[in-house]
Amino acid sequence: MFFERHGGGERAILVHLDGQNPEAREDPQEFRELALSAGADVVAFANVPRHQPTAKYLVGSGKVEELRDLVKAEEADLVIFNHTLTPSQERNLERAFECRVLDRTGLILDIFAQRARTHEGKLQVELAQLDHMSTRLVRGWTHLERQKGGIGLRGPGETQLETDRRLLRVRIRQIKQRLEKVRSQREQARRGRKRADIPSVSLVGYTNAGKSTLFNALTTSEVYAADQLFATLDPTLRRLELDDLGPVVLADTVGFIRHLPHKLVEAFRATLEESSNSDLLLHVIDAYEPERDQQIEQVMAVLGEIGANELPMLEVYNKIDLLEHVEPQIQRDGDGKPVRVWLSARDGAGLDLLRQAIAELLGEDLFVGTLRLSQRLGRLRAQFFALNAVQSEAHDENGDILLAIRLPRVELNRLVSRAGWEPQEFLAQHTLQ
């Protein structure tokens, strides 16, 4: 690999800049949780008041001296900044502290690298890492220069740095080609589900909001779920049976975070497209989180980046077991449509309400009515039964079959068209001769 990644258990000092404009402000508690999630041993937390970041160090030279003394006193292996550092700032700080320096983007990339399990996930993480590290390669080769000439030193005319950059470009191109193949495979699978008229539902939300716990509770799966940031990285799809609606595909996706690095959004576009092509988004929100409104804004911003902010959405307020006097419930808009469900995925309270709300929203395009079929259309009758669409069956005085059915209108149109009828004409009279 062209870059090194710190392992768990390193003694780390966290540096948080306070006093920046509210839009650029990071959450210090979330920063600490990110570091712990990466496996760092946090030995000190420096809260630096800074209104005007400097070009050389981001912080002032006096503060750099203080932090250098703190690094020596704590024998720290690593200093992590809760902000994005330029490559030159990173190099300058490493020279001053005489230890490794990491910024917020590098920290999140490291967590992703630890959590990736599938081949696709590892490719996505590597692409994001290579993009991020390509501008920082110089720190490893400032002492090497292979264009000096001399016996045994004459080469192809490249410095070691240029060689590595060229190799990086080749590797990045290879990964993008592989991910493009993954993207086309996912698209093919989605087209297959669409042909089978199976609705898709995606869980989206801020990291550690409880998406995987909810996913496991709904589908009785055993997806890894933990009280830590970015516990889920690789997407998981499961079949979910809903009363009166039938099967749907439920997708568990990677969580979002404040100022999610753009490189990650790009690298994970194939995965995130699972959300942008869904029929319904379940926006899982941590009801116990004091800054849940800001988290909701961040999720909507990322959904906007991937073109999913206009999709039908149901808000799911999770973790009500941590709140007092809050009961599982469905909140509806003026038209009676479900817009919000309050539940506890851990305790299972309110899961039946969530299933009901999903079925109502996905079932808006359901056909519910009684059809009259002549005896010669017994094959069509059998197809309705095979789809579990028949609620009841009776016969009229002429011997025609009366079927009370409930099924998606798209599926009804497909069956009726096969029988040689125009769906609109059939739906108007609800009769097949």
GROMACS .gro file of C-alpha atoms in nm, residues 18 32 79 91 93 119 136 160 163 190 230 243 262 265 277 292 299 388 396:
model
   19
   18ASP     CA    1  -1.376   2.653   1.876
   32ARG     CA    2  -1.416   1.217   2.074
   79VAL     CA    3  -0.239   1.428   1.709
   91ARG     CA    4   0.349   1.839   0.712
   93LEU     CA    5   0.248   2.022   1.218
  119HIS     CA    6  -1.484  -0.678  -0.148
  136ARG     CA    7   0.004   1.391   0.091
  160GLN     CA    8   1.029   0.825  -0.634
  163THR     CA    9   0.670   0.696  -0.963
  190ARG     CA   10  -3.280  -0.324  -0.926
  230PHE     CA   11  -2.006   0.381   1.154
  243ASP     CA   12  -4.952  -0.760   0.568
  262HIS     CA   13  -1.693   1.453  -0.037
  265VAL     CA   14  -1.970   1.038  -0.102
  277ASN     CA   15  -3.345   0.432  -0.632
  292ARG     CA   16  -3.107   1.580   1.637
  299VAL     CA   17  -2.871   1.379   0.641
  388ASN     CA   18  -5.218  -1.389  -0.250
  396ASP     CA   19  -7.327  -1.444  -0.901
   0.00000   0.00000   0.00000
